[in-house]
Short mmCIF file of C-alpha atoms in Angstrom, two decimals:
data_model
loop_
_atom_site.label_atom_id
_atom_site.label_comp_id
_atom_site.label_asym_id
_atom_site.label_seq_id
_atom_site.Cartn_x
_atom_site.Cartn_y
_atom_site.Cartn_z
CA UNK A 1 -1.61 -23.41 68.73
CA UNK A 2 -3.93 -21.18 70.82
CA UNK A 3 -1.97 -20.40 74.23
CA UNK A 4 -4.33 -19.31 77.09
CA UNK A 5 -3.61 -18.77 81.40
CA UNK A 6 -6.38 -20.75 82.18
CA UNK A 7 -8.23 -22.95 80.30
CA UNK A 8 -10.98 -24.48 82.47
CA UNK A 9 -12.93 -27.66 81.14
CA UNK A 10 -16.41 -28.54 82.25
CA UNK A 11 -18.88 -25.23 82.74
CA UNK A 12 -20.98 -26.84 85.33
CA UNK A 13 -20.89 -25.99 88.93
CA UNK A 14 -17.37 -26.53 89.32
CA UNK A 15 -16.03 -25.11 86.51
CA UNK A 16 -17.92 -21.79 86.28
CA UNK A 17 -17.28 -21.27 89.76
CA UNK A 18 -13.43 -22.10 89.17
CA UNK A 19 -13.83 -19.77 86.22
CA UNK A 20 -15.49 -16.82 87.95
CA UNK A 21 -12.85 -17.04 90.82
CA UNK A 22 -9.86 -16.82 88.57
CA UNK A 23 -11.29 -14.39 86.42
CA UNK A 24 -12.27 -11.91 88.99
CA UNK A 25 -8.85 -11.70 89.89
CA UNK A 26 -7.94 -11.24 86.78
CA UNK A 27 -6.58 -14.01 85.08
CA UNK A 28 -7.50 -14.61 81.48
CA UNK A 29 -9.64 -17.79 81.51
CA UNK A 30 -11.05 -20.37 78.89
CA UNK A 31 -13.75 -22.00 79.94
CA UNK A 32 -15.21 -24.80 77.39
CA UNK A 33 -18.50 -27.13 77.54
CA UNK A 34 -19.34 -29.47 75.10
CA UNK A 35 -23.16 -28.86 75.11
CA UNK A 36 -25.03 -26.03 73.44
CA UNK A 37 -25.79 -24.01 77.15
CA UNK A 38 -23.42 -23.98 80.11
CA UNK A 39 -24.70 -24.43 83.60
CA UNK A 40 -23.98 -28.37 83.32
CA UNK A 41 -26.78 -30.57 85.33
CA UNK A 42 -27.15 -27.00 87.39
CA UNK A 43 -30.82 -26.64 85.11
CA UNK A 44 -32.51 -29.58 85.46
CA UNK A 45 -31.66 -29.16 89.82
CA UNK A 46 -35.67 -26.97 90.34
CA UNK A 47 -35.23 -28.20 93.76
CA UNK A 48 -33.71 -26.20 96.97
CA UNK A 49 -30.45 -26.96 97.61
CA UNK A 50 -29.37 -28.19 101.26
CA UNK A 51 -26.97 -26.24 103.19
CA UNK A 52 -26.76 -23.38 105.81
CA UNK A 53 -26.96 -20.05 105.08
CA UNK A 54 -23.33 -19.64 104.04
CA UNK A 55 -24.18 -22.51 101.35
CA UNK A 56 -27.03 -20.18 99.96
CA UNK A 57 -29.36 -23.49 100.75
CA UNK A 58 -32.71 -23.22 100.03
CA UNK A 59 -32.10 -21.41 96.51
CA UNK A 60 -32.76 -23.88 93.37
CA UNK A 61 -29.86 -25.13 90.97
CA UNK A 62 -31.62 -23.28 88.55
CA UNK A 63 -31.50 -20.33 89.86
CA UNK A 64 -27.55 -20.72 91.17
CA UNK A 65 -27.00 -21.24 87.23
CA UNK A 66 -28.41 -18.48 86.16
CA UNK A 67 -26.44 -16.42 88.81
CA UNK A 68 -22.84 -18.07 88.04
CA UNK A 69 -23.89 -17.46 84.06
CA UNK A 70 -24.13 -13.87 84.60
CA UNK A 71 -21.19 -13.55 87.04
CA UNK A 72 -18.84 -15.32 84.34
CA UNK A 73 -19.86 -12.66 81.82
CA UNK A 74 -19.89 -9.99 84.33
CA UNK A 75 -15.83 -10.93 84.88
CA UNK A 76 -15.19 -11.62 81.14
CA UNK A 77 -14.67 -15.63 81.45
CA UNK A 78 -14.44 -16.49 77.71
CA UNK A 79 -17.01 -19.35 76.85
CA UNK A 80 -16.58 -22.06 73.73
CA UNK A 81 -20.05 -24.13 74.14
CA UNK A 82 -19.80 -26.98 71.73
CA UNK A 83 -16.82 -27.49 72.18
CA UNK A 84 -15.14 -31.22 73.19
CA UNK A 85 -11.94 -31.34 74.97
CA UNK A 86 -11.19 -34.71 72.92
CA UNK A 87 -7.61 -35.25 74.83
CA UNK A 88 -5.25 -34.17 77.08
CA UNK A 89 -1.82 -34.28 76.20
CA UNK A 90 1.21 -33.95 77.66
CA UNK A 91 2.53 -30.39 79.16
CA UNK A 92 -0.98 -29.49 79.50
CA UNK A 93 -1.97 -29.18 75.75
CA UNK A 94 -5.87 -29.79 75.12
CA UNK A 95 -7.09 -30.71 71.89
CA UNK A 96 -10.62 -29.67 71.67
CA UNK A 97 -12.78 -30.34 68.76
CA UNK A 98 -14.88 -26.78 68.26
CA UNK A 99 -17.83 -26.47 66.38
CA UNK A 100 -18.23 -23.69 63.76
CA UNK A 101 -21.86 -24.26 63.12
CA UNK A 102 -23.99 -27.66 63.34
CA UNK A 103 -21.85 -28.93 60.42
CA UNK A 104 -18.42 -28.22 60.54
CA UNK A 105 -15.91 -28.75 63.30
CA UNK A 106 -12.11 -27.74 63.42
CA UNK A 107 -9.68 -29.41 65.79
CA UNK A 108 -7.78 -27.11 68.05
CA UNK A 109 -4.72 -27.76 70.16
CA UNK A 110 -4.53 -24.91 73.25
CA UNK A 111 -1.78 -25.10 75.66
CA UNK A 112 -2.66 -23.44 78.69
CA UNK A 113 -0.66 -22.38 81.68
CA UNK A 114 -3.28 -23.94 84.28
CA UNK A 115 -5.84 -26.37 83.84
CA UNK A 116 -9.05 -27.46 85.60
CA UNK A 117 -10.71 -30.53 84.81
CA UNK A 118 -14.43 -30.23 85.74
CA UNK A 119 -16.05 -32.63 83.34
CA UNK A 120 -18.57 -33.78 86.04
CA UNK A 121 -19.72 -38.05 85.73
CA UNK A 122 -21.66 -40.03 84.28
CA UNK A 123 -24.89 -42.04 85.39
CA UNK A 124 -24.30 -45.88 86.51
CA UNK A 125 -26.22 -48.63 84.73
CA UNK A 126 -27.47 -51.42 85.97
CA UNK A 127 -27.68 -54.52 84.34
CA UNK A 128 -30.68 -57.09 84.18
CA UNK A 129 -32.55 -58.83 81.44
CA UNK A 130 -34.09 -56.37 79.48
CA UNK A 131 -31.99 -53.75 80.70
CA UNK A 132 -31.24 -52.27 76.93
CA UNK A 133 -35.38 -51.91 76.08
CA UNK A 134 -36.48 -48.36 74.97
CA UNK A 135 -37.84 -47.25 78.44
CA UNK A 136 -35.22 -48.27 80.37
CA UNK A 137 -32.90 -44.70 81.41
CA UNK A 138 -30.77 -43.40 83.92
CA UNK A 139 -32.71 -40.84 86.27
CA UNK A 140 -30.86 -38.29 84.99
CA UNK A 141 -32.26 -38.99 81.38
CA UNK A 142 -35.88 -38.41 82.46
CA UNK A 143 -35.23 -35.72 84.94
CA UNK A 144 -33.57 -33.94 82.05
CA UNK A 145 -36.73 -34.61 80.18
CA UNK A 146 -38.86 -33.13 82.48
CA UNK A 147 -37.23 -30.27 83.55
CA UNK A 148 -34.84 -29.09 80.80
CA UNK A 149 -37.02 -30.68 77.32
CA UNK A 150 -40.56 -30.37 79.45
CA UNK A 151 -41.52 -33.56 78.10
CA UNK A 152 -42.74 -36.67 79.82
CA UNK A 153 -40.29 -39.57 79.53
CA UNK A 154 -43.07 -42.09 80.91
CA UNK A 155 -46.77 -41.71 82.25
CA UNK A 156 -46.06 -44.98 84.59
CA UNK A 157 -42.56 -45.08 86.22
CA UNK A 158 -40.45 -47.49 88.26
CA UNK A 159 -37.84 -45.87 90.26
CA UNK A 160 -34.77 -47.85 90.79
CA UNK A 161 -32.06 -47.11 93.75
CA UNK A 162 -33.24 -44.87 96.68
CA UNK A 163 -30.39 -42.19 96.95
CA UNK A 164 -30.73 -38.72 96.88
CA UNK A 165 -30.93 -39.07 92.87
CA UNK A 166 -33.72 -41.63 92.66
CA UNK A 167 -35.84 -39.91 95.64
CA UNK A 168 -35.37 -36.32 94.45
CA UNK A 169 -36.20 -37.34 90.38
CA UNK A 170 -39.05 -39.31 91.69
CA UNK A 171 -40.45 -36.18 92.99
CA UNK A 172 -39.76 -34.32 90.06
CA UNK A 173 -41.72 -36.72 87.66
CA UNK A 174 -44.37 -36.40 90.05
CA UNK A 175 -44.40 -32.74 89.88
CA UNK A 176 -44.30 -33.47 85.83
CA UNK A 177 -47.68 -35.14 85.63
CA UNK A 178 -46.07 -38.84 85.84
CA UNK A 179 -46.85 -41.65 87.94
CA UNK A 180 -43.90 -43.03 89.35
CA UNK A 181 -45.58 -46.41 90.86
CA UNK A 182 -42.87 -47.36 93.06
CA UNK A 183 -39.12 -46.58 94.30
CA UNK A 184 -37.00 -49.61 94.60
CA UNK A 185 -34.06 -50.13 96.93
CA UNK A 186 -32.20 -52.93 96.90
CA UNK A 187 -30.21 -52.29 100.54
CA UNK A 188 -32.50 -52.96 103.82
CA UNK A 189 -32.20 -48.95 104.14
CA UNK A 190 -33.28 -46.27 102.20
CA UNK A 191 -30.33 -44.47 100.57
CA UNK A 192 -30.91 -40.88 100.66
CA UNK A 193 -31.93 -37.81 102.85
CA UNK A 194 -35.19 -38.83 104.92
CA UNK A 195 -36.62 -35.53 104.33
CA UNK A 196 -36.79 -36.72 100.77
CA UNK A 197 -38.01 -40.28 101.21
CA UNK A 198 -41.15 -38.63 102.88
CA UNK A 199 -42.03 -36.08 100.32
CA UNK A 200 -42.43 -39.26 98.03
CA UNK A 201 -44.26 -41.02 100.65
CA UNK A 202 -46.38 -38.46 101.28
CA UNK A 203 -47.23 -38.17 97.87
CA UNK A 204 -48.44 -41.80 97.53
CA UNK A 205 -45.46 -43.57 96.51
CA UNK A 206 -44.01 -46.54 98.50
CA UNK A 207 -40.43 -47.47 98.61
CA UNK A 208 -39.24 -51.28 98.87
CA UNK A 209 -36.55 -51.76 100.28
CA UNK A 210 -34.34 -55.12 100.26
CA UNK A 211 -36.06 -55.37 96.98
CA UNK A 212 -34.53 -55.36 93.29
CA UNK A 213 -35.40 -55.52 89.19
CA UNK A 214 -34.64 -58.24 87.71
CA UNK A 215 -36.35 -57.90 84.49
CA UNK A 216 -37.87 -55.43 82.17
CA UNK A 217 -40.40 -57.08 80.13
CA UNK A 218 -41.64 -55.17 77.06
CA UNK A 219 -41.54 -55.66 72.88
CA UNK A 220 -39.50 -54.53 70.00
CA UNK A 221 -42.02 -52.00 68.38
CA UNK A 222 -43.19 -50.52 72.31
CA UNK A 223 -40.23 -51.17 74.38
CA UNK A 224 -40.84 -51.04 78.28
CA UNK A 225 -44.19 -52.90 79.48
CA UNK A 226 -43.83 -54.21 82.58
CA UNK A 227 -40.97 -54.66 85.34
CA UNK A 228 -40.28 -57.83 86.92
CA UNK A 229 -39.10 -57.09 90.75
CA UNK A 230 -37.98 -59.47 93.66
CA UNK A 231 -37.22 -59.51 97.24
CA UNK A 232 -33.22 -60.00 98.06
CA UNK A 233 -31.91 -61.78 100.44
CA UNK A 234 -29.16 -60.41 102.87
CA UNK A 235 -26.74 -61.24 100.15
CA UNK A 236 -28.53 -59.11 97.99
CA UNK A 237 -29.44 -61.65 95.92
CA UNK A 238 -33.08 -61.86 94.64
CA UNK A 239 -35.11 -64.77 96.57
CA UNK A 240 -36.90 -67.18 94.16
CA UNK A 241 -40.70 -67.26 94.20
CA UNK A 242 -40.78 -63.82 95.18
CA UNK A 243 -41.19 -61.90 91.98
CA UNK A 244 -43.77 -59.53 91.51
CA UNK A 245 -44.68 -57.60 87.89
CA UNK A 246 -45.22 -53.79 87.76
CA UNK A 247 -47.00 -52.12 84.60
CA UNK A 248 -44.63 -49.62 84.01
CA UNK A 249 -43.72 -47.78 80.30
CA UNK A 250 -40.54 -46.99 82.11
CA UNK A 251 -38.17 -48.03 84.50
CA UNK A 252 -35.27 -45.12 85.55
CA UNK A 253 -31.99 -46.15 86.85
CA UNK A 254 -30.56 -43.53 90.06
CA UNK A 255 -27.29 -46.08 90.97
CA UNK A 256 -25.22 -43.81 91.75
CA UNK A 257 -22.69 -41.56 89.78
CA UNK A 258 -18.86 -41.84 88.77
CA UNK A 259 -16.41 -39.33 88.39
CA UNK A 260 -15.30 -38.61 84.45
CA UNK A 261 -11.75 -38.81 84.93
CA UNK A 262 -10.37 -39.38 81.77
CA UNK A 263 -8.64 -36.19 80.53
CA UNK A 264 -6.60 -36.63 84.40
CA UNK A 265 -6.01 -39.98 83.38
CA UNK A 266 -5.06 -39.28 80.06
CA UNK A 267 -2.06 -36.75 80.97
CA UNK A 268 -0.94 -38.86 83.94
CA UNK A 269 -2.47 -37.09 87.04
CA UNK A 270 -2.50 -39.95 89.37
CA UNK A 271 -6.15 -41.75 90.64
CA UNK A 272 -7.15 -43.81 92.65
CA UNK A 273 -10.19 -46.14 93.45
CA UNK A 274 -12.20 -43.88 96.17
CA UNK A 275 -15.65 -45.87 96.38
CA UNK A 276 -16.95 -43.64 98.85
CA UNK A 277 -16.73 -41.17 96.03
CA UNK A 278 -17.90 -43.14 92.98
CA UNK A 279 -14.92 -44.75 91.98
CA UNK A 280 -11.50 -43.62 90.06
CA UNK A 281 -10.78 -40.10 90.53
CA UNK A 282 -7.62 -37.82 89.91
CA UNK A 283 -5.73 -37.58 93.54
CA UNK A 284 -5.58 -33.87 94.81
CA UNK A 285 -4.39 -31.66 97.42
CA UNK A 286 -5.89 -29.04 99.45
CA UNK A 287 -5.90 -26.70 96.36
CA UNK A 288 -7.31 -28.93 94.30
CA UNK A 289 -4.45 -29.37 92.33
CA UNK A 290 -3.53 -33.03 90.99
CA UNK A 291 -0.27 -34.81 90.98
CA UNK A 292 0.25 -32.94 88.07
CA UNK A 293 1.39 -29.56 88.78
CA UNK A 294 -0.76 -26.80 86.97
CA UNK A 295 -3.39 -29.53 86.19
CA UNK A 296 -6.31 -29.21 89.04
CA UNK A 297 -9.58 -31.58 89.15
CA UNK A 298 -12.96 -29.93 91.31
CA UNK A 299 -16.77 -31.22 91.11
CA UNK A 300 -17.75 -35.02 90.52
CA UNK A 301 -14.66 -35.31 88.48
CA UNK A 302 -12.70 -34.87 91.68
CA UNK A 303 -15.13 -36.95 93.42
CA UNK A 304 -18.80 -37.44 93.51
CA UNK A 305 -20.45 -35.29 96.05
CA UNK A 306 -23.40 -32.79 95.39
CA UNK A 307 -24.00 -29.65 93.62
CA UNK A 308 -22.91 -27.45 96.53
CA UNK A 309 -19.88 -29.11 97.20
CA UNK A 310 -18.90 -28.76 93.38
CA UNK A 311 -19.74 -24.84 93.46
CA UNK A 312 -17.05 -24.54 96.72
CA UNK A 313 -14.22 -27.07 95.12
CA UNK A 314 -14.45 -24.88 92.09
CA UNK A 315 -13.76 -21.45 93.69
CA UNK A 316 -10.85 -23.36 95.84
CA UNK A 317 -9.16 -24.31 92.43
CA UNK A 318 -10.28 -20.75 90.82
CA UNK A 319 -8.02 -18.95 93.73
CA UNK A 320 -5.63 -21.20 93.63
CA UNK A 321 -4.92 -20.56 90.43
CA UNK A 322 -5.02 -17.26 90.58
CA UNK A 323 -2.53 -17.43 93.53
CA UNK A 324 -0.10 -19.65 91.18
CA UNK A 325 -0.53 -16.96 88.48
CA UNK A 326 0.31 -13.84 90.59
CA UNK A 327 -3.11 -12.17 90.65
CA UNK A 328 -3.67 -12.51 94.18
CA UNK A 329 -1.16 -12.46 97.24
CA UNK A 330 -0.75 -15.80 99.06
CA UNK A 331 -1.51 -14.60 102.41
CA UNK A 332 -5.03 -13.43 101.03
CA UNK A 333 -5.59 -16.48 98.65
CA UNK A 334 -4.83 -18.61 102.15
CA UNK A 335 -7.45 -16.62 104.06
CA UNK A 336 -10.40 -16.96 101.21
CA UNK A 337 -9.26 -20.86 100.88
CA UNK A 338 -9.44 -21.28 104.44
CA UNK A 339 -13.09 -19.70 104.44
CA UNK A 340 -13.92 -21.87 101.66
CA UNK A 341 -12.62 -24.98 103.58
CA UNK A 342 -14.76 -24.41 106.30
CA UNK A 343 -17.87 -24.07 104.01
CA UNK A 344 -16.71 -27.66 102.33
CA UNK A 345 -16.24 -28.93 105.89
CA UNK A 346 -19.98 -28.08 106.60
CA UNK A 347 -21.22 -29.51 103.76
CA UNK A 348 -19.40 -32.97 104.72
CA UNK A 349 -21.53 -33.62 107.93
CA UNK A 350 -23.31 -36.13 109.53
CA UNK A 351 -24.19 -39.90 108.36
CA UNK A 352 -23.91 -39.34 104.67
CA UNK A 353 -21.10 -36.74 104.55
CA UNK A 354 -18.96 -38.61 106.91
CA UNK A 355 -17.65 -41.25 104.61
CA UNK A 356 -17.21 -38.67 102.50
CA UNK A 357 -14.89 -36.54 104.08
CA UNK A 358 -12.96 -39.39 105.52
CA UNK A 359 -12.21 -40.32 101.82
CA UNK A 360 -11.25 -36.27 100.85
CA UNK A 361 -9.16 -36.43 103.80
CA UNK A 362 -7.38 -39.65 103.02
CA UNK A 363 -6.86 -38.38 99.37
CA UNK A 364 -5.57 -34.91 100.63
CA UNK A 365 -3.22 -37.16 102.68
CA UNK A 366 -2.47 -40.03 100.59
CA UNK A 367 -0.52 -36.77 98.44
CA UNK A 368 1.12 -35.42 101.13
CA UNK B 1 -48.35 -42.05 75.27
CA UNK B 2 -46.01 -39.44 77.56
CA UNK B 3 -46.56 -35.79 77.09
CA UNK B 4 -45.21 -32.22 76.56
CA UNK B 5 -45.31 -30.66 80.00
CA UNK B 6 -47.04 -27.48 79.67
CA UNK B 7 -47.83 -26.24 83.13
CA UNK B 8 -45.31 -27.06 86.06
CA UNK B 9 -45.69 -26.33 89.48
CA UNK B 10 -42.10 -24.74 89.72
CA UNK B 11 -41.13 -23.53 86.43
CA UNK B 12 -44.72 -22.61 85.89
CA UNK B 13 -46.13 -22.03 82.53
CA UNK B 14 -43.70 -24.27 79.93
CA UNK B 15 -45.23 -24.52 76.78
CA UNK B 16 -43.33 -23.64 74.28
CA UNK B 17 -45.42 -22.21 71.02
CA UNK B 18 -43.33 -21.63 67.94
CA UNK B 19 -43.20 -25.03 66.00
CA UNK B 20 -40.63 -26.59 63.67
CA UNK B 21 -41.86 -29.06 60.82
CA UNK B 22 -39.43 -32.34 60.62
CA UNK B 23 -40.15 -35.48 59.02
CA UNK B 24 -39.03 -38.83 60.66
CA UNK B 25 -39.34 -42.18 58.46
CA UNK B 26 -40.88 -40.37 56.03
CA UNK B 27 -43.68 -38.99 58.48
CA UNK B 28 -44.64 -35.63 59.29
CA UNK B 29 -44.31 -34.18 63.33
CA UNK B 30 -44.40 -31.37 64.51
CA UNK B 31 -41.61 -30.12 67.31
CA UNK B 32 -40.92 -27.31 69.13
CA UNK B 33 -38.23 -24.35 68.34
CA UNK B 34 -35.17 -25.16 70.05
CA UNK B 35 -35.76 -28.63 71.45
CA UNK B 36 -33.57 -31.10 70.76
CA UNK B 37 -34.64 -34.36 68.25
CA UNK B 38 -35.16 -36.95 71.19
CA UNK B 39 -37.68 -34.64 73.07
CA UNK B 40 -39.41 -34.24 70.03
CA UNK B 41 -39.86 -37.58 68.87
CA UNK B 42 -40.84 -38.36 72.85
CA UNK B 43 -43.39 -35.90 72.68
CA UNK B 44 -44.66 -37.96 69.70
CA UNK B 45 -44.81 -41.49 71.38
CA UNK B 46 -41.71 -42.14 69.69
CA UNK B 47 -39.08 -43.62 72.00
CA UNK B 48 -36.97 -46.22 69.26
CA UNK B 49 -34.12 -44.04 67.66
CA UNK B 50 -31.77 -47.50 66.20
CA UNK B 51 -31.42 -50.89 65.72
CA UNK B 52 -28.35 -52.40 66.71
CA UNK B 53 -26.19 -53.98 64.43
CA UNK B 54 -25.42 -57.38 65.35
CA UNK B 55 -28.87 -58.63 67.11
CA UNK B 56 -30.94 -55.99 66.28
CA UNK B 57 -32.69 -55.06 69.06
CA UNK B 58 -33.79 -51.79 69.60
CA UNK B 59 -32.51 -48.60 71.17
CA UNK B 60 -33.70 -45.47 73.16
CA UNK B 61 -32.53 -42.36 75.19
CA UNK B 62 -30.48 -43.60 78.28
CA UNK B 63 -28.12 -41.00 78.76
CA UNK B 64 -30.22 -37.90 77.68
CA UNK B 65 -26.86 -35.90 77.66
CA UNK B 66 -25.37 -36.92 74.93
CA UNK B 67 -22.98 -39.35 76.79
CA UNK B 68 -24.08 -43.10 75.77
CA UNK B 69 -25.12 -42.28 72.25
CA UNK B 70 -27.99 -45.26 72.14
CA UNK B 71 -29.97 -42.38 70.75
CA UNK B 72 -28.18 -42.30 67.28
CA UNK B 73 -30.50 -41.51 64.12
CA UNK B 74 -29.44 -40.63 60.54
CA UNK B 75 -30.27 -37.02 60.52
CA UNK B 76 -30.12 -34.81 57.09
CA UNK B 77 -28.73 -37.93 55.33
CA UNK B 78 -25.92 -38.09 58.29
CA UNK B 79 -25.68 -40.96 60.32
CA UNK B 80 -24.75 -41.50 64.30
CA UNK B 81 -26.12 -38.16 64.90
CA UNK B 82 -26.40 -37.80 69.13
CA UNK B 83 -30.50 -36.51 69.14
CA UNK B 84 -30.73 -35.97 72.93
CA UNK B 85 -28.00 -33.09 72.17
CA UNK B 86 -29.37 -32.28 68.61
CA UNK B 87 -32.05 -29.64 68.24
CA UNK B 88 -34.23 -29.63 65.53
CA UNK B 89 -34.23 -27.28 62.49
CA UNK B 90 -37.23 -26.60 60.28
CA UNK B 91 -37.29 -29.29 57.42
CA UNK B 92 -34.86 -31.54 59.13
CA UNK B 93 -35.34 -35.51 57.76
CA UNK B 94 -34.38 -37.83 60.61
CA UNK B 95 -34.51 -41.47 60.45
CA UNK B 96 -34.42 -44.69 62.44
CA UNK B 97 -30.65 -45.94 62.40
CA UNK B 98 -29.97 -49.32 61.83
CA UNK B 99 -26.49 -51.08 62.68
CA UNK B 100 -23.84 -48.14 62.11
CA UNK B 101 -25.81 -46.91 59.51
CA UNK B 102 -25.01 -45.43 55.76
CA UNK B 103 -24.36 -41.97 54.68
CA UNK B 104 -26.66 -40.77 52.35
CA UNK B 105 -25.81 -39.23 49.11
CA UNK B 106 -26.10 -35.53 48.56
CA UNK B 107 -24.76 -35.31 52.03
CA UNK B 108 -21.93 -31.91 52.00
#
């Protein structure tokens, strides 16, 4: 059994900053990914990121990743990239599954003395007739295409869901060479930033609102060919006679995200159903640290927010871990976490940040 | 049919020029160093990676990170292999997966 300080799982946002923060101060830290790069989503993110100045806004994700990647090497943060943490067991023992080369895999077990689960979340679906058709794909799918594979998931695209995700991807496909034909929203308001919304508009692209798919018409050779939409009534629910067909080769799916909470879950860290923040997510306290003492959660895992908020609820858990292992004195650690806080704090402001930092606050609470 | 994307307005110029040979149901394409199998076969017009096993419908990326694994092809003889997360290696034989698929013979 490999026995490490600080074994930190996810190397996205939250977890390389978590990393970096420990590691700085000392601490001897782990950090494993199960794809072949680290940096997470952080790569396919070419747009500016919101935020004052003490957020570093107006900087792309991409360029924050490549940053964070050089600042965990700079402070000796020991990466495994292809490596799955397959379980988490009990008295914080994580089996991982570590590739050797593209064939062979060994099974590890590491018990470490602290633990952060950063494993991020995973795209909602949607489900309609012909939801399963080649051509139908979360956002994320073809904004990774785009931006990470440079290759065009679709020439004529169908947006579906208007937050952040679908107005921000929409752009993105634009900027691609796609035609994205449309942005659906199935609420009477458009979900995301406004600044957003008009970029899209501006560029030619209108966005229904009260209006939802309902099919996705296509073949078995071709997949997608056309989308069937509809109007919705104020119980969201589509209004007969009111369909209208789209000629779309793809239809993307931005519904939202939910936190992957399993590992937590697995070793008994106790969650909750936050739907302000995407769903079940490990409880935490102001330290990020779960029911579960030594076991701390940070990023979407801990609660689906954006990239920024990840990169600050990683360096929170980072200290704090540091400050549990004796690398850093708690009056300090309180000062930097305090700081922190009141960077989170900004980030959680006005109409859309509200909700969430009435649910962070009633989870920070609910553990009191 | 979509397209490589070779000049982008923020990551400027993108192509990518050293090219790997694989063969997929038996027919020649050409991909790029380093990309992973699903790109490649996008960049091809090719967006069916399996059949599913009870009604046999067909399957595409969805995930693109190696999450949902509706991308699964038999790759080097090896079945269920996750091709949005694979990347392609010269001579590499990948082909369309139906139901769970069988692995091939010869297969270390």
């Amino acid at each position: 059994m490999i026995k490490r300080e600080a074994v930190v799982i996810g190397a996205g946002p939250a977890g390389l900053s978590a990393a970096i923060e420990a590691a700085k101060r000392d601490a001897d830290v782990l950090l494993i990914d199960e794809s072949l790069k680290a940096g997470g989503q952080l790569f396919k993110q070419i747009h500016k990121f919101f935020g004052s100045s003490a957020h570093r806004s107006g900087i792309r994700g991409i360029d924050i990743g490549k940053e964070l990647l050089e600042e965990a090497k700079k402070y000796g943060v020991e990466i495994w990239l292809n490596c799955v943490a397959t379980g988490l067991f009990k008295e914080k023992k994580i089996a991982v599954e570590k590739s050797l080369d593209n064939q062979n895999k060994t099974a590890e077990i590491i018990k470490a003395e602290k633990i952060v689960i950063a494993t991020g979340a995973s795209e909602n679906a949607i489900a309609f007739e012909g939801w399963t058709l080649p051509g139908v794909m979360g956002a994320g799918a073809a904004q990774t295409m785009a931006n990470i594979h440079n290759v065009l998931p679709g020439e004529k695209i169908l947006m579906i869901g208007s937050g952040n995700v679908g107005l921000i991807v929409s752009y993105q496909l634009l900027q691609a060479g796609a035609e994205v034909v449309g942005v659906l929203e199935a609420a009477p308001e458009i979900g995301g930033y406004g600044v957003h919304a008009a970029k899209i508009v501006r560029a030619g692209v209108p966005i229904h609102t009260s209006t939802t798919i309902v099919e996705a018409r296509g073949d078995e050779k071709n997949g997608v060919k056309e989308a069937v939409v509809c109007d919705v009534d104020d119980c969201w629910q589509p209004i007969k006679g009111q369909e209208k067909i789209y000629e779309v080769d793809t239809i993307t799916i931005a519904a939202g995200l939910k936190p992957l909470m399993e590992l937590a879950r697995m070793h008994g860290c106790r969650c909750d159903f936050i739907p302000q923040l995407g769903g079940w997510l490990p409880l935490h306290d102001k330290n990020m640290e779960t029911t579960y003492p030594g076991i701390y959660v940070a990023g979407d895992s801990a609660g689906v927010e954006e990239a920024n908020t990840a990169l600050e609820e990683g360096r929170l858990a980072g200290v704090a871990i540091a400050e549990s292992l004796g690398y850093i004195h708690s009056n300090k650690a309180s000062s930097i976490k305090n700081e922190i806080w009141n960077r989170v704090d900004g980030l959680r402001l006005g109409p859309f940040g509200e909700s969430r930092l009435e649910a962070k606050e009633k989870i920070i609470k609910t553990f009191q | 049919m979509p397209d490589r994307v070779n000049d982008h307005p923020i990551l400027g110029d993108t192509t990518r020029k050293e090219t790997v040979n694989i063969t997929v149901d038996g027919q020649k394409i050409e991909s790029k160093k380093g990309e992973m199998i699903a790109a490649a076969l996008f960049a091809n017009g090719i967006r069916i990676n399996r059949y599913t096993i009870k009604r046999e419908e067909p399957r595409g990326i969805f995930c693109g990170i190696g999450q949902c694994t509706d991308c699964a092809m038999t790759v080097n003889g090896k079945p269920n292999v996750r091709t949005c997360v694979t990347p392609v290696e010269e001579g590499m034989v990948v082909k369309t997966q139906y139901g769970v698929g069988e692995r091939e013979k010869n297969d270390d």
